[in-house]
mmCIF file of C-alpha atoms and ligand atoms in Angstrom:
data_model
loop_
_atom_site.group_PDB
_atom_site.id
_atom_site.type_symbol
_atom_site.label_atom_id
_atom_site.label_comp_id
_atom_site.label_asym_id
_atom_site.label_seq_id
_atom_site.Cartn_x
_atom_site.Cartn_y
_atom_site.Cartn_z
ATOM 1 C CA MET A 1 20.493 -69.945 12.395
ATOM 2 C CA LYS A 2 17.947 -72.765 12.093
ATOM 3 C CA SER A 3 14.324 -71.853 11.373
ATOM 4 C CA LEU A 4 11.569 -72.511 13.918
ATOM 5 C CA ARG A 5 10.377 -75.412 11.755
ATOM 6 C CA GLU A 6 13.873 -76.930 11.973
ATOM 7 C CA TYR A 7 13.962 -76.419 15.734
ATOM 8 C CA LEU A 8 10.636 -78.240 15.979
ATOM 9 C CA SER A 9 12.142 -81.241 14.166
ATOM 10 C CA TRP A 10 15.090 -81.013 16.549
ATOM 11 C CA ALA A 11 12.664 -81.017 19.511
ATOM 12 C CA GLU A 12 10.844 -84.034 18.061
ATOM 13 C CA GLU A 13 14.107 -85.951 17.647
ATOM 14 C CA LYS A 14 15.273 -85.135 21.172
ATOM 15 C CA CYS A 15 11.799 -85.568 22.677
ATOM 16 C CA VAL A 16 11.870 -82.124 24.316
ATOM 17 C CA ALA A 17 9.595 -79.070 24.196
ATOM 18 C CA ILE A 18 10.492 -75.515 23.184
ATOM 19 C CA GLY A 19 9.519 -72.960 25.847
ATOM 20 C CA HIS A 20 7.113 -70.171 24.839
ATOM 21 C CA PHE A 21 6.964 -67.247 27.277
ATOM 22 C CA ASN A 22 4.624 -64.268 27.053
ATOM 23 C CA ILE A 23 5.957 -60.783 27.650
ATOM 24 C CA SER A 24 4.454 -57.291 27.880
ATOM 25 C CA ASP A 25 7.571 -55.145 27.934
ATOM 26 C CA SER A 26 11.331 -54.960 27.458
ATOM 27 C CA GLU A 27 11.976 -56.388 30.954
ATOM 28 C CA GLY A 28 10.138 -59.567 30.039
ATOM 29 C CA PHE A 29 12.078 -59.738 26.800
ATOM 30 C CA LYS A 30 15.348 -59.378 28.696
ATOM 31 C CA ALA A 31 14.438 -62.049 31.250
ATOM 32 C CA VAL A 32 13.447 -64.623 28.618
ATOM 33 C CA THR A 33 16.208 -64.042 26.085
ATOM 34 C CA GLU A 34 19.058 -63.781 28.609
ATOM 35 C CA THR A 35 18.006 -67.008 30.296
ATOM 36 C CA ALA A 36 17.641 -68.879 27.001
ATOM 37 C CA HIS A 37 21.090 -67.598 26.015
ATOM 38 C CA GLU A 38 22.637 -68.794 29.295
ATOM 39 C CA LEU A 39 21.158 -72.254 28.716
ATOM 40 C CA ASN A 40 21.926 -72.202 24.987
ATOM 41 C CA LEU A 41 18.345 -73.068 24.042
ATOM 42 C CA PRO A 42 15.861 -71.886 21.423
ATOM 43 C CA VAL A 43 12.896 -69.989 22.798
ATOM 44 C CA ILE A 44 9.659 -68.391 21.599
ATOM 45 C CA ILE A 45 8.456 -64.996 22.802
ATOM 46 C CA GLY A 46 4.672 -64.673 22.799
ATOM 47 C CA VAL A 47 2.700 -61.455 22.566
ATOM 48 C CA SER A 48 -1.095 -61.672 22.801
ATOM 49 C CA GLU A 49 -3.266 -58.931 21.298
ATOM 50 C CA GLY A 50 -3.204 -56.969 24.574
ATOM 51 C CA GLU A 51 0.497 -57.568 25.184
ATOM 52 C CA ARG A 52 1.485 -56.447 21.712
ATOM 53 C CA GLU A 53 -0.575 -53.317 22.029
ATOM 54 C CA PHE A 54 1.394 -52.481 25.169
ATOM 55 C CA ILE A 55 4.936 -53.293 24.002
ATOM 56 C CA GLY A 56 4.237 -52.288 20.379
ATOM 57 C CA LEU A 57 4.123 -54.859 17.592
ATOM 58 C CA ALA A 58 6.785 -53.179 15.446
ATOM 59 C CA GLU A 59 8.982 -52.797 18.528
ATOM 60 C CA ALA A 60 8.631 -56.498 19.440
ATOM 61 C CA VAL A 61 9.461 -57.525 15.868
ATOM 62 C CA ALA A 62 12.522 -55.220 15.845
ATOM 63 C CA MET A 63 13.772 -56.587 19.178
ATOM 64 C CA VAL A 64 13.481 -60.175 17.975
ATOM 65 C CA LYS A 65 15.058 -59.464 14.568
ATOM 66 C CA THR A 66 18.010 -57.775 16.294
ATOM 67 C CA ILE A 67 18.646 -60.808 18.462
ATOM 68 C CA GLN A 68 18.160 -63.188 15.501
ATOM 69 C CA ASN A 69 20.804 -61.179 13.618
ATOM 70 C CA ASN A 70 23.156 -62.105 16.460
ATOM 71 C CA ASN A 71 22.333 -65.748 15.746
ATOM 72 C CA GLN A 72 20.372 -66.343 18.928
ATOM 73 C CA PRO A 73 17.364 -68.586 18.191
ATOM 74 C CA VAL A 74 14.521 -66.442 19.517
ATOM 75 C CA PHE A 75 11.216 -66.449 17.623
ATOM 76 C CA LEU A 76 8.206 -64.157 17.871
ATOM 77 C CA ASN A 77 4.670 -65.493 18.095
ATOM 78 C CA ALA A 78 1.502 -63.421 17.668
ATOM 79 C CA ASP A 79 -0.293 -65.286 20.428
ATOM 80 C CA HIS A 80 -4.103 -65.699 20.608
ATOM 81 C CA THR A 81 -5.237 -63.645 17.660
ATOM 82 C CA TYR A 82 -8.996 -63.409 17.438
ATOM 83 C CA SER A 83 -9.722 -61.343 14.320
ATOM 84 C CA ILE A 84 -8.677 -61.522 10.671
ATOM 85 C CA GLU A 85 -7.773 -57.850 10.817
ATOM 86 C CA LYS A 86 -5.338 -58.256 13.741
ATOM 87 C CA ALA A 87 -3.910 -61.431 12.218
ATOM 88 C CA LYS A 88 -3.108 -59.627 8.968
ATOM 89 C CA ILE A 89 -1.442 -56.756 10.831
ATOM 90 C CA ALA A 90 0.784 -59.201 12.745
ATOM 91 C CA ILE A 91 1.667 -61.219 9.633
ATOM 92 C CA ASP A 92 2.536 -58.041 7.721
ATOM 93 C CA ALA A 93 4.690 -56.856 10.644
ATOM 94 C CA GLY A 94 6.917 -59.934 10.290
ATOM 95 C CA VAL A 95 6.165 -62.326 13.168
ATOM 96 C CA ASP A 96 7.591 -65.862 12.898
ATOM 97 C CA CYS A 97 4.359 -67.572 13.870
ATOM 98 C CA ILE A 98 0.769 -66.763 14.709
ATOM 99 C CA ILE A 99 -2.115 -68.420 16.519
ATOM 100 C CA ILE A 100 -5.659 -68.068 15.314
ATOM 101 C CA ASP A 101 -7.855 -68.529 18.317
ATOM 102 C CA ALA A 102 -11.382 -69.298 17.227
ATOM 103 C CA ALA A 103 -11.761 -72.200 19.661
ATOM 104 C CA GLU A 104 -14.867 -70.656 21.201
ATOM 105 C CA LYS A 105 -16.649 -70.627 17.833
ATOM 106 C CA SER A 106 -18.302 -73.606 16.119
ATOM 107 C CA LEU A 107 -15.916 -76.010 14.362
ATOM 108 C CA GLU A 108 -17.259 -74.788 11.035
ATOM 109 C CA GLU A 109 -16.566 -71.113 11.807
ATOM 110 C CA ASN A 110 -13.220 -71.957 13.383
ATOM 111 C CA THR A 111 -12.199 -73.863 10.243
ATOM 112 C CA LYS A 112 -13.298 -71.019 7.929
ATOM 113 C CA LEU A 113 -11.502 -68.287 9.887
ATOM 114 C CA THR A 114 -8.347 -70.343 10.401
ATOM 115 C CA LYS A 115 -8.154 -71.338 6.725
ATOM 116 C CA GLU A 116 -8.537 -67.728 5.607
ATOM 117 C CA ILE A 117 -5.614 -66.687 7.782
ATOM 118 C CA VAL A 118 -3.458 -69.666 6.754
ATOM 119 C CA ASP A 119 -3.969 -68.688 3.092
ATOM 120 C CA TYR A 120 -3.142 -65.046 3.775
ATOM 121 C CA ALA A 121 -0.072 -65.890 5.885
ATOM 122 C CA LYS A 122 1.383 -68.312 3.336
ATOM 123 C CA SER A 123 0.834 -65.847 0.480
ATOM 124 C CA LYS A 124 2.802 -63.211 2.388
ATOM 125 C CA ASN A 125 5.526 -65.363 3.934
ATOM 126 C CA PRO A 126 5.809 -69.103 3.150
ATOM 127 C CA LYS A 127 8.086 -69.562 6.175
ATOM 128 C CA ILE A 128 5.590 -68.351 8.756
ATOM 129 C CA LEU A 129 4.034 -71.049 10.961
ATOM 130 C CA VAL A 130 0.316 -70.861 11.626
ATOM 131 C CA GLU A 131 -1.273 -72.490 14.634
ATOM 132 C CA GLY A 132 -4.923 -73.395 15.030
ATOM 133 C CA GLU A 133 -6.796 -74.302 18.182
ATOM 134 C CA ILE A 134 -9.697 -76.636 18.842
ATOM 135 C CA GLY A 135 -11.262 -77.174 22.215
ATOM 136 C CA PHE A 136 -11.819 -74.270 24.613
ATOM 137 C CA ILE A 137 -9.310 -73.831 27.480
ATOM 138 C CA GLY A 138 -10.300 -70.419 28.901
ATOM 139 C CA LYS A 139 -8.858 -67.044 28.001
ATOM 140 C CA SER A 140 -7.266 -65.439 31.023
ATOM 141 C CA SER A 141 -3.625 -65.674 32.151
ATOM 142 C CA ASN A 142 -4.531 -64.767 35.689
ATOM 143 C CA LEU A 143 -5.026 -66.128 39.203
ATOM 144 C CA LEU A 144 -8.435 -67.804 39.055
ATOM 145 C CA GLU A 145 -10.873 -68.693 41.843
ATOM 146 C CA SER A 146 -12.204 -71.679 39.897
ATOM 147 C CA LEU A 147 -12.064 -73.441 36.543
ATOM 148 C CA PRO A 148 -13.047 -71.063 33.692
ATOM 149 C CA GLU A 149 -16.655 -71.393 32.541
ATOM 150 C CA GLY A 150 -17.048 -73.566 29.458
ATOM 151 C CA VAL A 151 -14.018 -75.758 30.175
ATOM 152 C CA SER A 152 -14.807 -79.418 30.795
ATOM 153 C CA VAL A 153 -13.819 -82.917 29.727
ATOM 154 C CA GLU A 154 -16.399 -82.603 26.937
ATOM 155 C CA THR A 155 -14.517 -79.650 25.449
ATOM 156 C CA GLN A 156 -11.298 -81.698 25.130
ATOM 157 C CA THR A 157 -10.071 -82.164 21.576
ATOM 158 C CA ASP A 158 -11.273 -85.188 19.639
ATOM 159 C CA PRO A 159 -8.334 -86.728 17.672
ATOM 160 C CA LYS A 160 -10.347 -87.441 14.507
ATOM 161 C CA GLU A 161 -11.870 -83.969 14.536
ATOM 162 C CA ALA A 162 -8.357 -82.555 14.969
ATOM 163 C CA LEU A 163 -7.117 -84.439 11.911
ATOM 164 C CA GLN A 164 -10.019 -83.165 9.808
ATOM 165 C CA PHE A 165 -9.416 -79.611 11.063
ATOM 166 C CA ILE A 166 -5.757 -79.810 10.027
ATOM 167 C CA LYS A 167 -6.648 -81.161 6.578
ATOM 168 C CA ASN A 168 -9.292 -78.479 6.055
ATOM 169 C CA THR A 169 -7.172 -75.545 7.216
ATOM 170 C CA GLY A 170 -3.550 -76.398 6.386
ATOM 171 C CA ILE A 171 -2.236 -75.281 9.804
ATOM 172 C CA ASP A 172 1.375 -76.082 10.790
ATOM 173 C CA LEU A 173 0.821 -76.444 14.551
ATOM 174 C CA LEU A 174 -2.117 -77.561 16.683
ATOM 175 C CA ALA A 175 -3.115 -76.345 20.132
ATOM 176 C CA PRO A 176 -5.422 -78.988 21.626
ATOM 177 C CA SER A 177 -7.524 -78.962 24.757
ATOM 178 C CA VAL A 178 -6.234 -81.832 26.903
ATOM 179 C CA GLY A 179 -7.039 -80.823 30.476
ATOM 180 C CA ASN A 180 -4.976 -77.613 30.233
ATOM 181 C CA VAL A 181 -6.444 -74.211 31.165
ATOM 182 C CA HIS A 182 -5.122 -70.678 30.944
ATOM 183 C CA GLY A 183 -4.202 -69.305 34.349
ATOM 184 C CA ILE A 184 -3.506 -70.709 37.797
ATOM 185 C CA VAL A 185 -6.595 -72.118 39.494
ATOM 186 C CA LYS A 186 -6.675 -71.481 43.257
ATOM 187 C CA THR A 187 -7.917 -74.978 44.044
ATOM 188 C CA GLY A 188 -5.313 -76.555 41.737
ATOM 189 C CA ASN A 189 -5.136 -76.916 37.953
ATOM 190 C CA PRO A 190 -6.663 -80.063 36.469
ATOM 191 C CA LYS A 191 -4.429 -82.966 35.508
ATOM 192 C CA LEU A 192 -3.519 -83.305 31.851
ATOM 193 C CA ASN A 193 -5.146 -86.050 29.827
ATOM 194 C CA ILE A 194 -1.935 -87.791 28.733
ATOM 195 C CA GLU A 195 -3.779 -90.552 26.862
ATOM 196 C CA ARG A 196 -5.580 -87.903 24.821
ATOM 197 C CA ILE A 197 -2.281 -86.185 23.952
ATOM 198 C CA LYS A 198 -0.893 -89.529 22.747
ATOM 199 C CA ALA A 199 -4.013 -90.266 20.700
ATOM 200 C CA ILE A 200 -3.897 -86.829 19.026
ATOM 201 C CA LYS A 201 -0.147 -87.061 18.410
ATOM 202 C CA ASP A 202 -0.511 -90.530 16.829
ATOM 203 C CA ILE A 203 -3.052 -89.343 14.314
ATOM 204 C CA VAL A 204 -2.231 -85.721 13.376
ATOM 205 C CA GLY A 205 1.432 -85.693 12.277
ATOM 206 C CA ILE A 206 2.083 -81.998 13.101
ATOM 207 C CA PRO A 207 3.667 -80.525 16.265
ATOM 208 C CA LEU A 208 1.395 -80.113 19.279
ATOM 209 C CA VAL A 209 1.429 -76.984 21.419
ATOM 210 C CA LEU A 210 0.411 -77.014 25.081
ATOM 211 C CA HIS A 211 -1.180 -73.747 26.190
ATOM 212 C CA GLY A 212 -1.978 -72.859 29.776
ATOM 213 C CA GLY A 213 1.334 -74.116 31.171
ATOM 214 C CA SER A 214 1.137 -72.245 34.495
ATOM 215 C CA GLY A 215 0.033 -74.411 37.403
ATOM 216 C CA ILE A 216 0.866 -77.736 35.726
ATOM 217 C CA THR A 217 3.027 -80.073 37.812
ATOM 218 C CA ASP A 218 6.555 -81.077 36.746
ATOM 219 C CA ASP A 219 5.529 -84.708 36.529
ATOM 220 C CA ASN A 220 2.580 -83.871 34.285
ATOM 221 C CA PHE A 221 4.834 -81.758 32.035
ATOM 222 C CA LYS A 222 7.312 -84.633 31.669
ATOM 223 C CA LYS A 223 4.552 -87.047 30.703
ATOM 224 C CA ALA A 224 3.038 -84.548 28.246
ATOM 225 C CA ILE A 225 6.378 -84.040 26.502
ATOM 226 C CA LYS A 226 6.911 -87.780 26.300
ATOM 227 C CA ALA A 227 3.421 -88.090 24.813
ATOM 228 C CA GLY A 228 4.236 -85.605 22.047
ATOM 229 C CA ILE A 229 3.997 -81.949 23.166
ATOM 230 C CA ARG A 230 6.659 -79.840 21.386
ATOM 231 C CA ILE A 231 5.941 -76.250 22.496
ATOM 232 C CA ILE A 232 4.768 -75.171 25.966
ATOM 233 C CA HIS A 233 3.259 -71.766 26.780
ATOM 234 C CA ILE A 234 3.879 -70.053 30.120
ATOM 235 C CA ASN A 235 2.407 -66.687 31.050
ATOM 236 C CA THR A 236 0.683 -66.395 34.449
ATOM 237 C CA GLU A 237 3.701 -67.718 36.370
ATOM 238 C CA LEU A 238 5.864 -65.003 34.781
ATOM 239 C CA ARG A 239 3.323 -62.281 35.520
ATOM 240 C CA VAL A 240 3.144 -63.314 39.182
ATOM 241 C CA ALA A 241 6.960 -63.442 39.461
ATOM 242 C CA TYR A 242 7.349 -60.020 37.832
ATOM 243 C CA LYS A 243 4.803 -58.406 40.138
ATOM 244 C CA GLU A 244 6.338 -59.965 43.267
ATOM 245 C CA GLY A 245 9.821 -58.858 42.171
ATOM 246 C CA ILE A 246 8.758 -55.278 41.493
ATOM 247 C CA ARG A 247 6.972 -55.176 44.861
ATOM 248 C CA GLU A 248 10.310 -56.014 46.520
ATOM 249 C CA GLY A 249 12.169 -53.543 44.300
ATOM 250 C CA LEU A 250 9.821 -50.730 45.278
ATOM 251 C CA LYS A 251 10.609 -51.221 48.969
ATOM 252 C CA SER A 252 13.962 -49.451 48.470
ATOM 253 C CA ARG A 253 14.163 -45.686 47.968
ATOM 254 C CA GLU A 254 15.370 -46.189 44.384
ATOM 255 C CA VAL A 255 13.629 -44.130 41.735
ATOM 256 C CA ALA A 256 15.585 -45.420 38.704
ATOM 257 C CA PRO A 257 13.267 -47.865 36.882
ATOM 258 C CA TYR A 258 16.174 -50.018 35.769
ATOM 259 C CA LYS A 259 17.020 -50.515 39.443
ATOM 260 C CA PHE A 260 13.605 -51.164 40.988
ATOM 261 C CA LEU A 261 12.472 -53.245 37.997
ATOM 262 C CA ALA A 262 15.629 -55.362 38.132
ATOM 263 C CA GLU A 263 14.160 -57.481 40.943
ATOM 264 C CA GLY A 264 11.201 -58.252 38.710
ATOM 265 C CA VAL A 265 13.554 -59.353 35.930
ATOM 266 C CA GLU A 266 15.452 -61.631 38.327
ATOM 267 C CA GLU A 267 12.231 -63.260 39.537
ATOM 268 C CA MET A 268 11.090 -63.842 35.948
ATOM 269 C CA LYS A 269 14.489 -65.304 35.048
ATOM 270 C CA GLU A 270 14.118 -67.900 37.810
ATOM 271 C CA VAL A 271 10.784 -69.048 36.375
ATOM 272 C CA VAL A 272 12.113 -69.174 32.806
ATOM 273 C CA LYS A 273 15.214 -71.085 33.911
ATOM 274 C CA GLU A 274 13.295 -73.732 35.857
ATOM 275 C CA ARG A 275 10.780 -74.241 33.066
ATOM 276 C CA LEU A 276 13.376 -74.364 30.262
ATOM 277 C CA LYS A 277 15.458 -76.893 32.168
ATOM 278 C CA LEU A 278 12.437 -79.094 32.733
ATOM 279 C CA PHE A 279 11.174 -78.829 29.140
ATOM 280 C CA ASN A 280 14.631 -79.638 27.744
ATOM 281 C CA ASN A 281 15.598 -82.457 30.082
ATOM 282 C CA LEU A 282 18.505 -80.534 31.641
HETATM 283 P P1 LIG B 301 -0.749 -69.651 31.344
HETATM 284 O O1 LIG B 301 -1.065 -68.235 31.661
HETATM 285 O O2 LIG B 301 -1.643 -70.630 32.006
HETATM 286 O O3 LIG B 301 0.690 -69.973 31.565
HETATM 287 O O4 LIG B 301 -1.027 -69.852 29.773
HETATM 288 C C1 LIG B 301 -0.273 -69.121 28.873
HETATM 289 C C2 LIG B 301 -0.642 -69.356 27.477
HETATM 290 O O5 LIG B 301 -1.093 -70.423 27.108
HETATM 291 C C3 LIG B 301 -0.415 -68.258 26.537
HETATM 292 O O6 LIG B 301 -0.729 -68.590 25.236
#
């Protein structure tokens, strides 16, 4: 099986993006991996600090390793990791990649924290990919009344600053702020700044990751991929689909979880399928 780094080169060559989907439990895992298998595509499973506390970090690693042993290209990402302590725990547990999220801190502090984790990660596992983030895009994969506080055009990533950040930290992947926000905004998510994506891509030379995928239009996604995005994160859309599906499932008199949760899995699969097809030009 190819490594995630190799799949990123493959995505660059084909001008597609690898889907990254967050999960909280085994139903989410099933929905994402079965759909990726049906479409014969690589996929990344994301678990944020809260999500991995719920599913269990060791359990998530074991589930992904089992599927990798069957030669299915599924990779595990320790999504949005805020502390050195939690980053080290995830790296030691055997994740394939990790994101250090210090975007809310000053550039100086962000650089220091990110570099410390890059050094630790590479000393433990040279194959692990470490992602850094500059430019704040909000924190909540939820249904939002308005744009998260602190997100504005001014907080979008500056290409030259991004290049310096990469040089100073040694990260493998960059998550920029380019008009994307976490969550679905009731009044509509902002449009992506495609010119900014192009400008960052032209200068940095490492794969770009688009967070906050929920609520972005198909047309905007296509343009972002063309401009250089190689991984796209989706969470809120899956959470909404799961909840709606379970609500339907609970209307029957079934008490077996694998029966009433099945509707939730089906709803999530629809989201994953549509997004993977779009991201991979299918
Ligand atoms: P959304 O909840 O907006 O899809 O963002 C997900 C994300 O970026 C997780 O890292």
